[in-house]
mmCIF file of C-alpha atoms in Angstrom:
data_model
loop_
_atom_site.group_PDB
_atom_site.id
_atom_site.type_symbol
_atom_site.label_atom_id
_atom_site.label_comp_id
_atom_site.label_asym_id
_atom_site.label_seq_id
_atom_site.Cartn_x
_atom_site.Cartn_y
_atom_site.Cartn_z
ATOM 1 C CA GLU A 1 -15.187 -190.680 -9.683
ATOM 2 C CA THR A 2 -12.670 -193.628 -9.211
ATOM 3 C CA GLY A 3 -9.673 -193.412 -11.658
ATOM 4 C CA VAL A 4 -7.898 -195.611 -13.927
ATOM 5 C CA THR A 5 -6.913 -198.446 -12.351
ATOM 6 C CA GLN A 6 -4.616 -201.619 -13.717
ATOM 7 C CA SER A 7 -3.903 -205.374 -12.272
ATOM 8 C CA PRO A 8 -1.674 -206.694 -11.676
ATOM 9 C CA THR A 9 1.022 -204.002 -10.857
ATOM 10 C CA HIS A 10 3.874 -206.188 -11.930
ATOM 11 C CA LEU A 11 4.201 -209.855 -13.616
ATOM 12 C CA ILE A 12 6.792 -211.948 -14.422
ATOM 13 C CA LYS A 13 6.436 -214.403 -17.265
ATOM 14 C CA THR A 14 8.942 -217.071 -19.294
ATOM 15 C CA ARG A 15 9.478 -216.811 -23.046
ATOM 16 C CA GLY A 16 6.257 -218.690 -24.671
ATOM 17 C CA GLN A 17 3.845 -218.438 -22.151
ATOM 18 C CA GLN A 18 0.769 -216.167 -23.003
ATOM 19 C CA VAL A 19 -0.593 -213.427 -20.378
ATOM 20 C CA THR A 20 -3.713 -211.385 -19.602
ATOM 21 C CA LEU A 21 -3.596 -207.535 -18.226
ATOM 22 C CA ARG A 22 -6.406 -205.879 -17.231
ATOM 23 C CA CYS A 23 -7.999 -202.123 -16.998
ATOM 24 C CA SER A 24 -10.718 -200.690 -15.654
ATOM 25 C CA SER A 25 -11.526 -197.014 -17.053
ATOM 26 C CA GLN A 26 -12.570 -194.255 -15.590
ATOM 27 C CA SER A 27 -16.120 -193.753 -14.484
ATOM 28 C CA GLY A 28 -18.240 -192.421 -17.584
ATOM 29 C CA HIS A 29 -15.258 -193.444 -20.359
ATOM 30 C CA ASN A 30 -16.193 -195.633 -23.378
ATOM 31 C CA THR A 31 -12.942 -195.894 -24.670
ATOM 32 C CA VAL A 32 -9.984 -197.208 -23.711
ATOM 33 C CA SER A 33 -6.283 -197.098 -25.222
ATOM 34 C CA TRP A 34 -3.572 -199.249 -24.535
ATOM 35 C CA TYR A 35 0.257 -198.965 -24.531
ATOM 36 C CA GLN A 36 3.985 -200.551 -24.732
ATOM 37 C CA GLN A 37 6.666 -198.415 -23.094
ATOM 38 C CA ALA A 38 9.707 -200.109 -22.951
ATOM 39 C CA LEU A 39 12.719 -199.126 -20.879
ATOM 40 C CA GLY A 40 14.226 -195.353 -21.832
ATOM 41 C CA GLN A 41 11.208 -194.919 -24.677
ATOM 42 C CA GLY A 42 8.352 -193.099 -24.833
ATOM 43 C CA PRO A 43 4.941 -194.942 -24.754
ATOM 44 C CA GLN A 44 3.733 -197.050 -27.660
ATOM 45 C CA PHE A 45 0.156 -196.995 -29.170
ATOM 46 C CA ILE A 46 -0.888 -200.711 -29.089
ATOM 47 C CA PHE A 47 -4.810 -200.491 -29.740
ATOM 48 C CA GLN A 48 -7.970 -198.586 -28.924
ATOM 49 C CA TYR A 49 -11.390 -200.021 -27.766
ATOM 50 C CA TYR A 50 -14.693 -198.362 -28.191
ATOM 51 C CA ARG A 51 -17.745 -199.824 -27.499
ATOM 52 C CA GLU A 52 -16.437 -203.024 -26.934
ATOM 53 C CA GLU A 53 -15.058 -202.899 -30.390
ATOM 54 C CA GLU A 54 -11.350 -202.576 -31.809
ATOM 55 C CA ASN A 55 -11.321 -199.337 -33.742
ATOM 56 C CA GLY A 56 -7.602 -198.666 -34.367
ATOM 57 C CA ARG A 57 -4.353 -200.080 -33.909
ATOM 58 C CA GLY A 58 -0.977 -199.371 -34.138
ATOM 59 C CA ASN A 59 2.128 -201.467 -35.577
ATOM 60 C CA PHE A 60 2.021 -204.720 -33.090
ATOM 61 C CA PRO A 61 1.730 -208.193 -34.528
ATOM 62 C CA PRO A 62 -1.685 -210.364 -34.031
ATOM 63 C CA ARG A 63 -0.366 -212.258 -31.033
ATOM 64 C CA PHE A 64 -1.326 -208.579 -29.309
ATOM 65 C CA SER A 65 -5.359 -208.963 -28.781
ATOM 66 C CA GLY A 66 -7.558 -207.282 -26.413
ATOM 67 C CA LEU A 67 -11.312 -207.316 -25.380
ATOM 68 C CA GLN A 68 -13.413 -204.493 -23.837
ATOM 69 C CA PHE A 69 -16.392 -205.461 -21.879
ATOM 70 C CA PRO A 70 -20.078 -204.264 -21.422
ATOM 71 C CA ASN A 71 -18.640 -202.268 -18.489
ATOM 72 C CA TYR A 72 -16.180 -200.684 -20.713
ATOM 73 C CA SER A 73 -13.549 -202.422 -18.966
ATOM 74 C CA SER A 74 -10.429 -204.021 -20.692
ATOM 75 C CA GLU A 75 -7.956 -206.476 -20.765
ATOM 76 C CA LEU A 76 -4.565 -206.670 -23.024
ATOM 77 C CA ASN A 77 -3.653 -210.604 -24.279
ATOM 78 C CA VAL A 78 -0.060 -211.232 -25.061
ATOM 79 C CA ASN A 79 0.400 -214.762 -26.766
ATOM 80 C CA ALA A 80 4.040 -216.567 -27.179
ATOM 81 C CA LEU A 81 6.017 -214.032 -25.114
ATOM 82 C CA GLU A 82 9.275 -212.398 -26.345
ATOM 83 C CA LEU A 83 11.901 -211.461 -24.356
ATOM 84 C CA ASP A 84 10.858 -207.342 -25.970
ATOM 85 C CA ASP A 85 7.868 -207.806 -24.797
ATOM 86 C CA SER A 86 9.606 -206.816 -21.116
ATOM 87 C CA ALA A 87 7.699 -203.180 -20.773
ATOM 88 C CA LEU A 88 5.440 -201.026 -18.446
ATOM 89 C CA TYR A 89 2.072 -201.636 -20.063
ATOM 90 C CA LEU A 90 -0.429 -198.554 -19.874
ATOM 91 C CA CYS A 91 -3.939 -198.561 -20.264
ATOM 92 C CA ALA A 92 -5.634 -195.000 -20.977
ATOM 93 C CA SER A 93 -9.211 -194.231 -21.062
ATOM 94 C CA SER A 94 -11.066 -191.195 -22.402
ATOM 95 C CA SER A 95 -14.525 -190.343 -23.300
ATOM 96 C CA THR A 96 -16.161 -189.473 -26.984
ATOM 97 C CA SER A 97 -18.220 -187.206 -25.243
ATOM 98 C CA ALA A 98 -16.230 -185.372 -22.987
ATOM 99 C CA SER A 99 -13.730 -182.078 -23.434
ATOM 100 C CA SER A 100 -13.012 -181.340 -27.068
ATOM 101 C CA TYR A 101 -9.645 -182.555 -27.052
ATOM 102 C CA ASN A 102 -10.775 -186.074 -25.282
ATOM 103 C CA GLU A 103 -7.957 -186.277 -22.471
ATOM 104 C CA GLN A 104 -6.612 -189.469 -21.937
ATOM 105 C CA PHE A 105 -6.230 -190.547 -18.307
ATOM 106 C CA PHE A 106 -3.676 -192.959 -17.439
ATOM 107 C CA GLY A 107 -3.628 -195.657 -15.061
ATOM 108 C CA PRO A 108 -0.271 -196.633 -13.493
ATOM 109 C CA GLY A 109 0.430 -199.204 -15.860
ATOM 110 C CA THR A 110 1.577 -202.486 -15.424
ATOM 111 C CA ARG A 111 5.616 -204.107 -15.289
ATOM 112 C CA LEU A 112 5.811 -207.095 -17.453
ATOM 113 C CA THR A 113 9.385 -208.955 -17.331
ATOM 114 C CA VAL A 114 9.834 -211.842 -19.575
ATOM 115 C CA LEU A 115 12.482 -214.017 -18.885
ATOM 116 C CA ALA C 1 2.510 -189.788 -39.876
ATOM 117 C CA GLN C 2 2.684 -187.852 -36.881
ATOM 118 C CA LYS C 3 5.984 -187.582 -35.452
ATOM 119 C CA ILE C 4 7.335 -185.915 -31.695
ATOM 120 C CA THR C 5 10.577 -185.479 -30.865
ATOM 121 C CA GLN C 6 12.398 -184.481 -27.495
ATOM 122 C CA THR C 7 15.820 -183.758 -27.900
ATOM 123 C CA GLN C 8 17.122 -183.192 -24.268
ATOM 124 C CA PRO C 9 17.618 -186.582 -22.806
ATOM 125 C CA GLY C 10 18.269 -184.737 -19.714
ATOM 126 C CA MET C 11 17.937 -181.410 -17.716
ATOM 127 C CA PHE C 12 19.034 -180.094 -14.788
ATOM 128 C CA VAL C 13 17.473 -177.007 -12.784
ATOM 129 C CA GLN C 14 18.112 -175.737 -9.527
ATOM 130 C CA GLU C 15 14.857 -175.140 -7.078
ATOM 131 C CA LYS C 16 12.841 -172.239 -7.788
ATOM 132 C CA GLU C 17 14.082 -171.951 -11.156
ATOM 133 C CA ALA C 18 12.441 -171.764 -14.431
ATOM 134 C CA VAL C 19 13.099 -174.734 -17.127
ATOM 135 C CA THR C 20 12.327 -174.940 -20.368
ATOM 136 C CA LEU C 21 11.510 -178.293 -22.161
ATOM 137 C CA ASP C 22 11.824 -178.477 -26.142
ATOM 138 C CA CYS C 23 9.266 -180.523 -28.582
ATOM 139 C CA THR C 24 9.279 -180.106 -32.250
ATOM 140 C CA TYR C 25 6.622 -182.429 -34.033
ATOM 141 C CA ASP C 26 5.419 -182.850 -37.463
ATOM 142 C CA THR C 27 2.226 -183.932 -38.883
ATOM 143 C CA SER C 28 -0.234 -183.307 -42.048
ATOM 144 C CA ASP C 29 -2.990 -182.873 -39.827
ATOM 145 C CA PRO C 30 -4.593 -179.474 -40.304
ATOM 146 C CA SER C 31 -6.034 -179.927 -37.210
ATOM 147 C CA TYR C 32 -4.352 -181.592 -33.825
ATOM 148 C CA GLY C 33 -3.964 -181.409 -30.191
ATOM 149 C CA LEU C 34 -0.242 -181.231 -28.419
ATOM 150 C CA PHE C 35 0.109 -182.354 -24.825
ATOM 151 C CA TRP C 36 2.523 -182.711 -22.004
ATOM 152 C CA TYR C 37 2.809 -185.270 -19.542
ATOM 153 C CA LYS C 38 4.302 -186.198 -16.210
ATOM 154 C CA GLN C 39 5.744 -189.353 -15.311
ATOM 155 C CA PRO C 40 7.200 -189.851 -12.158
ATOM 156 C CA SER C 41 9.215 -193.443 -11.028
ATOM 157 C CA SER C 42 5.637 -194.802 -10.055
ATOM 158 C CA GLY C 43 4.714 -194.932 -13.966
ATOM 159 C CA GLU C 44 1.846 -193.155 -14.252
ATOM 160 C CA MET C 45 1.405 -190.708 -16.532
ATOM 161 C CA ILE C 46 -0.011 -187.526 -15.356
ATOM 162 C CA PHE C 47 -1.643 -185.197 -17.645
ATOM 163 C CA LEU C 48 -0.378 -181.637 -17.546
ATOM 164 C CA ILE C 49 -1.094 -179.075 -20.094
ATOM 165 C CA TYR C 50 -2.924 -179.114 -23.812
ATOM 166 C CA GLN C 51 -2.749 -176.849 -26.735
ATOM 167 C CA GLY C 52 -5.138 -177.117 -29.325
ATOM 168 C CA SER C 53 -3.603 -176.189 -33.159
ATOM 169 C CA TYR C 54 -5.976 -173.200 -33.696
ATOM 170 C CA ASP C 55 -5.857 -172.319 -30.293
ATOM 171 C CA GLN C 56 -4.834 -168.472 -30.533
ATOM 172 C CA GLN C 57 -3.064 -168.076 -26.664
ATOM 173 C CA ASN C 58 -0.551 -170.287 -25.220
ATOM 174 C CA ALA C 59 -2.240 -172.449 -22.987
ATOM 175 C CA THR C 60 -1.054 -171.779 -19.218
ATOM 176 C CA GLU C 61 -2.059 -174.423 -15.946
ATOM 177 C CA GLY C 62 -0.531 -172.986 -12.770
ATOM 178 C CA ARG C 63 3.259 -173.243 -12.841
ATOM 179 C CA TYR C 64 2.893 -175.044 -16.431
ATOM 180 C CA SER C 65 2.744 -173.176 -19.628
ATOM 181 C CA LEU C 66 3.085 -174.277 -23.431
ATOM 182 C CA ASN C 67 5.466 -172.166 -25.766
ATOM 183 C CA PHE C 68 3.489 -173.018 -29.350
ATOM 184 C CA GLN C 69 5.150 -171.540 -32.299
ATOM 185 C CA LYS C 70 3.125 -172.746 -34.773
ATOM 186 C CA ALA C 71 5.064 -172.151 -37.943
ATOM 187 C CA ARG C 72 8.454 -173.749 -36.124
ATOM 188 C CA LYS C 73 6.065 -176.510 -35.521
ATOM 189 C CA SER C 74 7.512 -176.677 -31.471
ATOM 190 C CA ALA C 75 5.597 -176.590 -28.328
ATOM 191 C CA ASN C 76 7.704 -176.446 -25.530
ATOM 192 C CA LEU C 77 7.150 -176.701 -21.480
ATOM 193 C CA VAL C 78 8.289 -173.507 -19.594
ATOM 194 C CA ILE C 79 8.073 -174.819 -15.890
ATOM 195 C CA SER C 80 8.083 -171.688 -13.725
ATOM 196 C CA ALA C 81 9.858 -171.488 -10.148
ATOM 197 C CA SER C 82 10.726 -175.529 -10.355
ATOM 198 C CA GLN C 83 10.080 -177.616 -6.957
ATOM 199 C CA LEU C 84 11.905 -180.639 -5.895
ATOM 200 C CA GLY C 85 8.843 -182.777 -6.641
ATOM 201 C CA ASP C 86 9.022 -181.781 -10.353
ATOM 202 C CA SER C 87 11.425 -184.300 -10.726
ATOM 203 C CA ALA C 88 10.234 -186.796 -13.162
ATOM 204 C CA MET C 89 10.258 -187.874 -16.783
ATOM 205 C CA TYR C 90 8.276 -185.313 -18.910
ATOM 206 C CA PHE C 91 6.840 -186.617 -22.232
ATOM 207 C CA CYS C 92 5.550 -184.765 -25.215
ATOM 208 C CA ALA C 93 2.820 -185.858 -27.144
ATOM 209 C CA MET C 94 0.203 -185.343 -30.089
ATOM 210 C CA ARG C 95 -3.419 -186.536 -30.788
ATOM 211 C CA GLY C 96 -4.515 -185.539 -34.807
ATOM 212 C CA MET C 97 -7.760 -184.645 -34.775
ATOM 213 C CA ASN C 98 -8.517 -186.337 -37.910
ATOM 214 C CA SER C 99 -7.988 -189.903 -37.423
ATOM 215 C CA GLY C 100 -11.488 -192.118 -37.025
ATOM 216 C CA TYR C 101 -10.062 -192.941 -33.504
ATOM 217 C CA SER C 102 -7.811 -191.020 -31.193
ATOM 218 C CA THR C 103 -4.560 -191.976 -29.926
ATOM 219 C CA LEU C 104 -1.138 -190.331 -29.077
ATOM 220 C CA THR C 105 1.936 -189.956 -30.269
ATOM 221 C CA PHE C 106 4.749 -189.624 -27.752
ATOM 222 C CA GLY C 107 8.232 -188.448 -27.679
ATOM 223 C CA LYS C 108 11.101 -190.458 -26.188
ATOM 224 C CA GLY C 109 10.809 -188.096 -23.259
ATOM 225 C CA THR C 110 13.132 -185.703 -20.909
ATOM 226 C CA MET C 111 14.627 -186.445 -17.718
ATOM 227 C CA LEU C 112 13.811 -183.373 -15.339
ATOM 228 C CA LEU C 113 16.049 -183.192 -12.206
ATOM 229 C CA VAL C 114 15.512 -180.532 -9.856
ATOM 230 C CA SER C 115 18.484 -179.895 -7.082
ATOM 231 C CA PRO C 116 17.969 -178.131 -4.051
#
């Protein structure tokens, strides 16, 4: 059973650019959630995808968008990057048919730096 | 809305001693789950322990136990016999059960340093 993987590990972009982060969910998981973790803070929920549809979103602007593919892998896209977008981006997968508490399994994260 | 408060920015403990990391929460959901995660410097969030709001007994997982006091809305993590490898950030998180989707609300975390 493979765990959650994310790519790339690190990324440096400049203001105004666009970025795409990728996540492969754990085998058998059909739900992917994305979180943003700024330095010194706890992760904040961006959005969640279930069976290729966005089914929940946190307080993030529309320039944060995502996709989920038929194999349940996912992308996070951020347009018009701002300095405050510098953060660790975490992907977590879960299964609605798993344990009663739907444990979320996290990937190692992508560290994005915006200059 | 859900809120998690971790009031200890940092904690120091000597190896082999026990340590308690505090967590209080606020929610209007009648049913919810509480989680603790460990985040080493590598960045990955590692699941430690879970407590359901209707669980009668406090959760335990090896050296980790959760001191759940529902009336006080607290869910403190107790680590017994600390090890050097326990040095990391620790996050308390909550998931409401009545949302149309499941997501986690995290606290700001507590940095634990274990000294020899």
